Coordinates of C-alpha atoms in Angstrom, one line a residue:
Chain A
M1333 CA -0.1 0.0 -0.1
N1334 CA 1.0 3.5 -0.7
E1335 CA 2.5 5.1 2.3
Q1336 CA 1.0 8.4 1.8
L1337 CA -2.3 6.8 1.4
L1338 CA -2.0 4.8 4.7
V1339 CA -1.0 8.0 6.7
A1340 CA -4.0 9.7 5.3
Q1341 CA -6.1 6.7 6.2
L1342 CA -4.6 7.0 9.8
K1343 CA -5.2 10.6 10.1
D1344 CA -8.8 10.3 9.3
T1345 CA -11.1 9.0 12.2
R1346 CA -13.4 7.6 10.1
T1347 CA -10.7 5.1 8.5
A1348 CA -8.0 5.2 11.3
E1349 CA -8.8 2.0 12.8
Q1350 CA -8.6 -0.1 9.5
G1351 CA -5.5 1.9 8.6
F1352 CA -3.9 1.1 11.8
K1353 CA -4.7 -2.7 11.2
T1354 CA -2.9 -2.4 7.9
L1355 CA 0.0 -0.6 9.6
M1356 CA 0.3 -3.3 12.3
S1357 CA 0.0 -6.2 9.9
L1358 CA 2.8 -4.7 7.6
Y1359 CA 5.2 -4.0 10.3
K1360 CA 4.4 -6.0 13.2
K1361 CA 7.2 -8.6 12.3
R1362 CA 9.9 -6.4 11.5
L1363 CA 9.4 -4.2 14.7
Y1364 CA 9.0 -7.0 16.8
W1365 CA 12.5 -8.4 15.7
H1366 CA 14.0 -5.2 15.9
I1367 CA 12.8 -4.7 19.5
R1368 CA 13.6 -8.3 20.4
N1369 CA 17.1 -8.3 19.3
M1370 CA 17.6 -5.1 21.5
V1371 CA 16.0 -6.5 24.7
F1372 CA 16.2 -10.3 24.3
N1373 CA 13.0 -11.4 26.2
H1374 CA 9.9 -12.1 24.4
D1375 CA 7.4 -10.6 27.0
D1376 CA 9.4 -7.4 27.2
A1377 CA 9.5 -7.3 23.6
D1378 CA 5.7 -7.9 23.4
D1379 CA 5.0 -5.0 25.8
I1380 CA 7.4 -2.6 23.8
L1381 CA 5.9 -3.5 20.5
Q1382 CA 2.3 -3.0 21.7
E1383 CA 3.3 0.4 23.4
T1384 CA 5.1 1.7 20.4
F1385 CA 1.9 1.0 18.1
I1386 CA 0.0 3.0 20.9
K1387 CA 2.4 5.7 20.5
V1388 CA 1.9 5.7 16.7
Y1389 CA -1.7 5.5 17.1
K1390 CA -1.8 8.6 19.7
N1391 CA 0.6 10.5 18.0
I1392 CA -0.1 10.0 14.1
D1393 CA -1.2 13.7 13.8
S1394 CA 2.3 14.8 14.8
F1395 CA 3.8 12.7 11.8
K1396 CA 4.4 15.5 9.2
G1397 CA 5.7 13.3 6.5
E1398 CA 9.3 14.8 6.8
S1399 CA 10.7 11.2 7.0
K1400 CA 9.3 8.0 5.7
L1401 CA 6.5 6.5 7.8
Y1402 CA 8.5 3.2 8.5
S1403 CA 11.7 5.2 9.6
W1404 CA 9.6 7.2 12.3
L1405 CA 8.2 3.7 13.3
Y1406 CA 11.5 2.4 13.9
R1407 CA 12.8 5.2 15.7
I1408 CA 9.8 5.3 18.1
A1409 CA 10.5 1.3 18.6
T1410 CA 14.2 2.1 19.0
N1411 CA 13.5 4.9 21.7
E1412 CA 10.9 2.8 23.5
S1413 CA 13.4 -0.1 23.9
I1414 CA 16.4 2.1 24.8
N1415 CA 14.1 3.7 27.6
F1416 CA 13.1 0.3 28.8
L1417 CA 16.8 -0.9 28.9
N1418 CA 17.7 2.4 30.7
K1419 CA 14.9 1.8 33.1
K1420 CA 15.7 -1.8 33.8
A1421 CA 19.3 -1.1 34.3
K1422 CA 18.4 1.8 36.9
T1423 CA 15.9 -0.7 38.8
L1424 CA 18.6 -3.4 38.8
Q1425 CA 21.5 -0.8 39.6
M1426 CA 23.6 -2.1 36.9
D1427 CA 25.4 -0.2 34.3
N1428 CA 24.5 -0.8 30.6
L1429 CA 27.2 -3.8 30.2
E1430 CA 26.2 -5.7 33.3
L1431 CA 22.8 -5.3 32.2
Q1432 CA 23.3 -6.9 28.6
D1433 CA 25.4 -9.5 30.5
Y1434 CA 22.6 -10.2 33.0
L1435 CA 19.9 -10.4 29.9
I1436 CA 22.3 -12.8 27.8
Q1437 CA 22.7 -15.2 31.0
N1438 CA 18.6 -15.2 31.3
L1439 CA 18.7 -16.5 27.5
K1440 CA 20.0 -19.9 29.0
T1441 CA 16.7 -20.7 30.7
D1442 CA 14.6 -18.9 28.3
V1443 CA 12.1 -21.2 26.6
Y1444 CA 12.1 -18.7 23.5
F1445 CA 15.6 -19.2 23.1
E1446 CA 16.5 -22.0 20.8
G1447 CA 20.2 -20.9 20.6
D1448 CA 23.4 -22.9 21.6
D1449 CA 26.6 -22.1 22.9
I1450 CA 27.7 -20.1 19.4
Q1451 CA 24.8 -18.0 19.5
L1452 CA 25.5 -17.1 23.2
K1453 CA 28.9 -16.4 22.1
L1454 CA 27.7 -14.2 19.6
H1455 CA 25.3 -12.2 21.6
K1456 CA 28.0 -11.9 24.3
A1457 CA 30.3 -10.4 21.7
I1458 CA 27.9 -8.1 20.5
A1459 CA 27.3 -6.8 23.9
T1460 CA 31.1 -5.7 24.2
L1461 CA 30.4 -3.2 21.2
P1462 CA 29.3 0.5 21.9
D1463 CA 25.5 1.0 21.8
K1464 CA 25.5 2.5 18.3
Q1465 CA 27.6 -0.2 17.0
Q1466 CA 25.4 -2.8 18.5
L1467 CA 22.3 -1.3 17.0
V1468 CA 24.2 -1.0 13.4
F1469 CA 25.3 -4.4 13.8
K1470 CA 22.1 -6.0 15.0
M1471 CA 19.9 -4.1 12.1
R1472 CA 22.4 -5.3 9.2
Y1473 CA 23.3 -8.7 10.5
F1474 CA 20.2 -10.2 12.1
E1475 CA 17.3 -7.8 10.5
E1476 CA 19.3 -7.8 7.2
M1477 CA 18.3 -4.1 6.7
K1478 CA 19.7 -2.1 3.8
Y1479 CA 22.3 0.7 4.8
E1480 CA 20.1 3.1 3.2
E1481 CA 17.2 2.2 5.5
I1482 CA 19.3 2.0 8.5
S1483 CA 20.7 5.5 7.5
E1484 CA 17.0 7.0 7.4
I1485 CA 16.3 5.7 10.9
L1486 CA 19.3 6.5 12.7
E1487 CA 19.7 9.6 10.8
T1488 CA 23.5 8.7 9.9
S1489 CA 25.4 8.6 6.6
V1490 CA 25.7 5.3 4.7
G1491 CA 29.6 5.7 4.8
A1492 CA 29.6 5.9 8.7
L1493 CA 27.3 2.9 8.9
K1494 CA 29.5 0.7 6.9
A1495 CA 32.4 2.0 8.9
N1496 CA 30.5 1.0 11.9
Y1497 CA 29.5 -2.3 10.6
H1498 CA 33.0 -3.2 9.6
H1499 CA 34.5 -2.4 13.0
A1500 CA 31.7 -4.2 14.9
A1501 CA 32.3 -7.2 12.6
K1502 CA 36.1 -7.2 13.2
K1503 CA 35.7 -6.9 17.0
I1504 CA 32.9 -9.6 17.1
E1505 CA 35.2 -12.0 15.0
Q1506 CA 38.3 -11.3 17.3
F1507 CA 36.0 -12.2 20.6
I1508 CA 34.9 -15.3 19.2
V1509 CA 38.2 -16.3 18.3
K1510 CA 39.4 -15.6 21.6
H1511 CA 36.8 -17.2 23.6
Chain B
M95 CA 30.0 3.4 -19.2
S96 CA 26.5 2.0 -19.7
H97 CA 25.5 -0.6 -22.6
D98 CA 23.3 1.9 -24.1
E99 CA 26.1 4.3 -24.1
L100 CA 28.2 1.7 -25.8
K101 CA 25.6 1.1 -28.4
H102 CA 25.6 4.6 -30.1
I103 CA 29.6 4.5 -30.2
T104 CA 30.3 1.2 -31.3
P105 CA 27.4 -1.3 -32.0
T106 CA 29.8 -4.2 -32.4
L107 CA 31.5 -3.9 -29.1
H108 CA 28.1 -3.3 -27.8
K109 CA 27.0 -6.6 -29.0
I110 CA 30.0 -8.3 -27.5
A111 CA 29.7 -6.7 -23.9
K112 CA 26.2 -7.7 -24.0
N113 CA 27.4 -11.4 -24.0
G114 CA 29.7 -10.7 -20.9
N115 CA 33.2 -11.7 -20.6
G116 CA 32.6 -15.4 -21.3
F117 CA 33.9 -16.6 -17.9
T118 CA 32.2 -18.9 -15.8
V119 CA 32.7 -20.1 -12.1
P120 CA 32.4 -23.4 -10.5
D121 CA 28.8 -24.4 -8.9
G122 CA 28.3 -22.7 -5.7
Y123 CA 31.7 -21.1 -5.9
F124 CA 30.3 -17.6 -4.4
K125 CA 28.2 -19.6 -1.7
S126 CA 31.7 -21.2 -0.4
L127 CA 32.9 -17.8 0.2
E128 CA 30.1 -16.6 2.4
I129 CA 30.6 -16.6 5.9
P130 CA 28.2 -19.1 7.4
K131 CA 25.6 -16.8 9.2
I132 CA 24.6 -17.5 12.8
D133 CA 21.1 -16.7 13.4
S134 CA 20.1 -15.2 17.0
G135 CA 18.4 -18.2 18.3
L136 CA 15.5 -16.1 19.5
S137 CA 12.0 -17.5 18.9
V138 CA 8.6 -16.5 19.4
P139 CA 5.4 -18.3 20.9
E140 CA 3.3 -20.1 18.4
G141 CA 0.4 -17.7 17.0
Y142 CA 1.9 -14.8 18.8
F143 CA 1.7 -12.4 15.6
D144 CA -1.8 -13.7 15.0
T145 CA -3.3 -12.2 18.0
L146 CA -1.2 -8.9 18.4
E147 CA -3.3 -6.7 16.5
S148 CA -6.5 -7.5 18.6
K149 CA -4.4 -6.7 21.8
V150 CA -3.2 -3.7 20.6
L151 CA -6.8 -2.3 19.3
D152 CA -8.2 -3.4 22.9
K153 CA -5.7 -1.2 24.5
V154 CA -6.3 1.7 22.1
A155 CA -9.9 1.4 22.8
I156 CA -9.3 1.5 26.7
H157 CA -7.1 4.5 26.3
H158 CA -10.0 6.3 24.4
K159 CA -12.0 5.7 27.2
K160 CA -9.9 6.4 30.0
F161 CA -8.6 9.7 28.1
G162 CA -12.1 10.8 27.7
I163 CA -13.1 10.3 31.2
S164 CA -10.0 11.9 32.5
K165 CA -10.3 14.8 30.2
M166 CA -14.1 15.3 31.5
L167 CA -12.8 14.9 35.1
I168 CA -10.1 17.4 34.7
A169 CA -12.6 19.9 32.8
A170 CA -15.3 19.5 35.4
S171 CA -12.8 20.0 38.2
F172 CA -11.7 23.3 36.7
T173 CA -15.2 24.4 35.9
L174 CA -16.4 23.8 39.4
L175 CA -13.3 25.4 41.0
L176 CA -13.5 28.7 38.7
A177 CA -17.4 28.9 39.2
F178 CA -16.8 28.6 42.8
I179 CA -14.2 31.2 43.2
G180 CA -16.5 33.4 41.1
F181 CA -19.4 33.2 43.0
K182 CA -17.6 33.3 46.5
Y183 CA -14.9 36.2 46.0
F184 CA -15.9 38.3 43.2
P185 CA -18.9 40.6 43.3
K186 CA -21.3 40.2 40.3
G187 CA -20.5 42.3 37.4
N188 CA -16.5 42.3 37.9
D189 CA -14.5 41.7 34.9
I190 CA -12.1 39.0 36.4
Q191 CA -9.2 37.7 34.0
Y192 CA -8.3 33.8 34.3
A193 CA -4.6 35.2 34.8
E194 CA -5.7 36.7 38.0
I195 CA -7.7 34.1 39.3
E196 CA -4.6 31.6 38.5
N197 CA -2.5 34.1 40.2
W198 CA -4.9 33.9 43.6
I199 CA -4.6 30.1 43.5
E200 CA -0.9 30.0 43.0
N201 CA -0.4 32.7 45.6
G202 CA -2.4 30.7 48.1
T203 CA -5.0 33.7 48.6
I204 CA -7.8 30.9 48.3
D205 CA -7.7 28.2 50.8
I206 CA -9.8 25.6 49.8
N207 CA -9.4 21.8 49.6
S208 CA -10.8 19.3 47.0
Y209 CA -13.2 18.0 49.9
E210 CA -14.7 21.4 50.5
L211 CA -14.9 22.1 46.9
A212 CA -16.8 18.6 46.6
S213 CA -18.9 19.3 49.4
L214 CA -20.2 22.7 48.1
Y215 CA -21.0 20.9 44.7
Q216 CA -22.1 17.4 46.0
E217 CA -25.6 17.4 44.2
E218 CA -24.0 18.4 40.8
I219 CA -21.3 15.8 41.2
D220 CA -23.9 13.1 42.3
N221 CA -25.8 13.9 38.9
I222 CA -22.8 13.3 36.8
S223 CA -23.1 9.9 35.2
F224 CA -20.2 7.7 34.7
T225 CA -21.3 4.9 32.7
D226 CA -18.1 3.1 31.8
F227 CA -16.5 1.1 34.7
I228 CA -12.8 1.2 35.4
S229 CA -11.0 -1.1 37.6
Q230 CA -8.8 0.2 40.1
E231 CA -6.0 -1.7 38.7
E232 CA -6.6 0.2 35.2
I233 CA -6.7 3.6 36.8
E234 CA -3.2 2.9 38.7
N235 CA -1.6 1.6 35.7
Y236 CA -3.1 4.8 33.5
L237 CA -1.8 7.1 36.3
N238 CA 1.6 5.5 36.6
N239 CA 2.0 5.4 33.0
D240 CA 0.6 8.8 31.5
I241 CA 3.2 11.8 31.7
N242 CA 0.0 14.1 31.1
T243 CA -1.8 12.7 34.1
L244 CA 1.3 13.1 36.4
Y245 CA 1.5 16.8 35.4
Y246 CA -1.8 17.3 36.6
I247 CA -1.5 15.4 39.7
E248 CA 1.8 17.6 40.5

């Protein structure tokens, strides 16, 4: 569906609900995996995804179309996930790295984690990266997004993203070889 | 240089170029160069995505209800407060600005608590009909999560 039409549908009270259903059906999986890759736990990802869609519904009038709709959605989802992680770190009195380690440890007993030692090692390796590199790496590696799409969402140049991804991949490789 | 450009310059070379350079690679060669991808290992409960839309739509509907009622309550409270101030403290016919009233309240000139206000307008409050039932838990969740509400509470 044409993005402009969808936005118009969402902004019109008579068609908003139908538009919202279309929006969710188009983006629910992509946004879910984006969030899940950041927060690891399914229930947390579910809460954040629902909150993301509710925010979209409540704030669609403030969407001026200056960026693409999907990049606006991803930005909301990313911010919601970061806020969640910050709150969780504060509650557990941990810094970001400790929290990542804690979340990855929890995966071992998570029924919705089907990975083995290799996957755990990969997550541990990603957790050692700076926040922005983690995000770029996950969007490119797990979500298989194009650099141009990531660039729109994170408002970073494609060149900088490629450099980010390159450094991230190198560091992860080194980590996996060492451990 | 694109193939179309070449067509104008030299049609013969264009024909050859169209057929490529003639080299081939063994089957699966490029596949063998790829680093095997490790997936994240994360999975979702069965049918999760099928029920998501209805869960969100339910929440949106609840939000509408709560938002409507809370807006009504806030508006009603302000109206009652302003009406009370108008009747009690200002003689009829005085042209009082809202800013002045706000200043009075902020400076503590008017010392009235919500119970006193409610008792004065008990009859009107009793006549307000609230048809939607909202549980204590829903109200608490709303108050804990809505920044706008926190602002009003403060």
